[in-house]
């Protein structure tokens, strides 16, 4: 019983981890895009 429960918990944590990683990656990409846009805007002003 306990062994099975821990295996299920491990699977859940793995899935949650991958979801979190995907979220952080998306956020990082968005931030990079924002900084690129800001850079181009600043260069356009100069």
PDB file of C-alpha atoms in Angstrom:
ATOM      1  CA  UNK A   1       0.000   0.000   0.000  1.00  0.00           C
ATOM      2  CA  UNK A   2       2.541   2.587   1.089  1.00  0.00           C
ATOM      3  CA  UNK A   3       4.922   1.747  -1.746  1.00  0.00           C
ATOM      4  CA  UNK A   4       2.182   2.262  -4.317  1.00  0.00           C
ATOM      5  CA  UNK A   5       1.167   5.526  -2.687  1.00  0.00           C
ATOM      6  CA  UNK A   6       4.721   6.859  -2.824  1.00  0.00           C
ATOM      7  CA  UNK A   7       5.014   5.867  -6.486  1.00  0.00           C
ATOM      8  CA  UNK A   8       1.812   7.752  -7.280  1.00  0.00           C
ATOM      9  CA  UNK A   9       3.069  10.758  -5.321  1.00  0.00           C
ATOM     10  CA  UNK A  10       6.353  10.655  -7.234  1.00  0.00           C
ATOM     11  CA  UNK A  11       4.480  10.582 -10.545  1.00  0.00           C
ATOM     12  CA  UNK A  12       2.373  13.550  -9.452  1.00  0.00           C
ATOM     13  CA  UNK A  13       5.409  15.545  -8.370  1.00  0.00           C
ATOM     14  CA  UNK A  14       7.136  14.780 -11.682  1.00  0.00           C
ATOM     15  CA  UNK A  15       4.095  15.996 -13.609  1.00  0.00           C
ATOM     16  CA  UNK A  16       3.855  19.109 -11.437  1.00  0.00           C
ATOM     17  CA  UNK A  17       7.567  19.730 -11.906  1.00  0.00           C
ATOM     18  CA  UNK A  18       7.308  19.534 -15.697  1.00  0.00           C
ATOM     19  CA  UNK A  19       4.279  21.859 -15.622  1.00  0.00           C
ATOM     20  CA  UNK A  20       6.165  24.346 -13.453  1.00  0.00           C
ATOM     21  CA  UNK A  21       9.201  24.138 -15.745  1.00  0.00           C
ATOM     22  CA  UNK A  22       7.017  24.801 -18.786  1.00  0.00           C
ATOM     23  CA  UNK A  23       5.463  27.796 -17.018  1.00  0.00           C
ATOM     24  CA  UNK A  24       8.854  29.239 -16.089  1.00  0.00           C
ATOM     25  CA  UNK A  25      10.147  28.676 -19.627  1.00  0.00           C
ATOM     26  CA  UNK A  26       7.120  30.479 -21.090  1.00  0.00           C
ATOM     27  CA  UNK A  27       7.633  33.332 -18.635  1.00  0.00           C
ATOM     28  CA  UNK A  28      11.322  33.524 -19.515  1.00  0.00           C
ATOM     29  CA  UNK A  29      10.549  33.639 -23.247  1.00  0.00           C
ATOM     30  CA  UNK A  30       7.943  36.366 -22.653  1.00  0.00           C
ATOM     31  CA  UNK A  31      10.430  38.391 -20.596  1.00  0.00           C
ATOM     32  CA  UNK A  32      13.090  38.005 -23.307  1.00  0.00           C
ATOM     33  CA  UNK A  33      10.623  39.160 -25.964  1.00  0.00           C
ATOM     34  CA  UNK A  34       9.690  42.161 -23.812  1.00  0.00           C
ATOM     35  CA  UNK A  35      13.318  43.170 -23.327  1.00  0.00           C
ATOM     36  CA  UNK A  36      13.981  42.809 -27.065  1.00  0.00           C
ATOM     37  CA  UNK A  37      10.986  45.024 -27.855  1.00  0.00           C
ATOM     38  CA  UNK A  38      12.123  47.594 -25.291  1.00  0.00           C
ATOM     39  CA  UNK A  39      15.624  47.541 -26.762  1.00  0.00           C
ATOM     40  CA  UNK A  40      14.351  48.126 -30.298  1.00  0.00           C
ATOM     41  CA  UNK A  41      12.091  50.931 -29.040  1.00  0.00           C
ATOM     42  CA  UNK A  42      15.005  52.570 -27.226  1.00  0.00           C
ATOM     43  CA  UNK A  43      17.236  52.215 -30.298  1.00  0.00           C
ATOM     44  CA  UNK A  44      14.502  53.798 -32.419  1.00  0.00           C
ATOM     45  CA  UNK A  45      14.469  56.830 -30.100  1.00  0.00           C
ATOM     46  CA  UNK A  46      18.230  57.282 -30.267  1.00  0.00           C
TER      47      UNK A  46
END
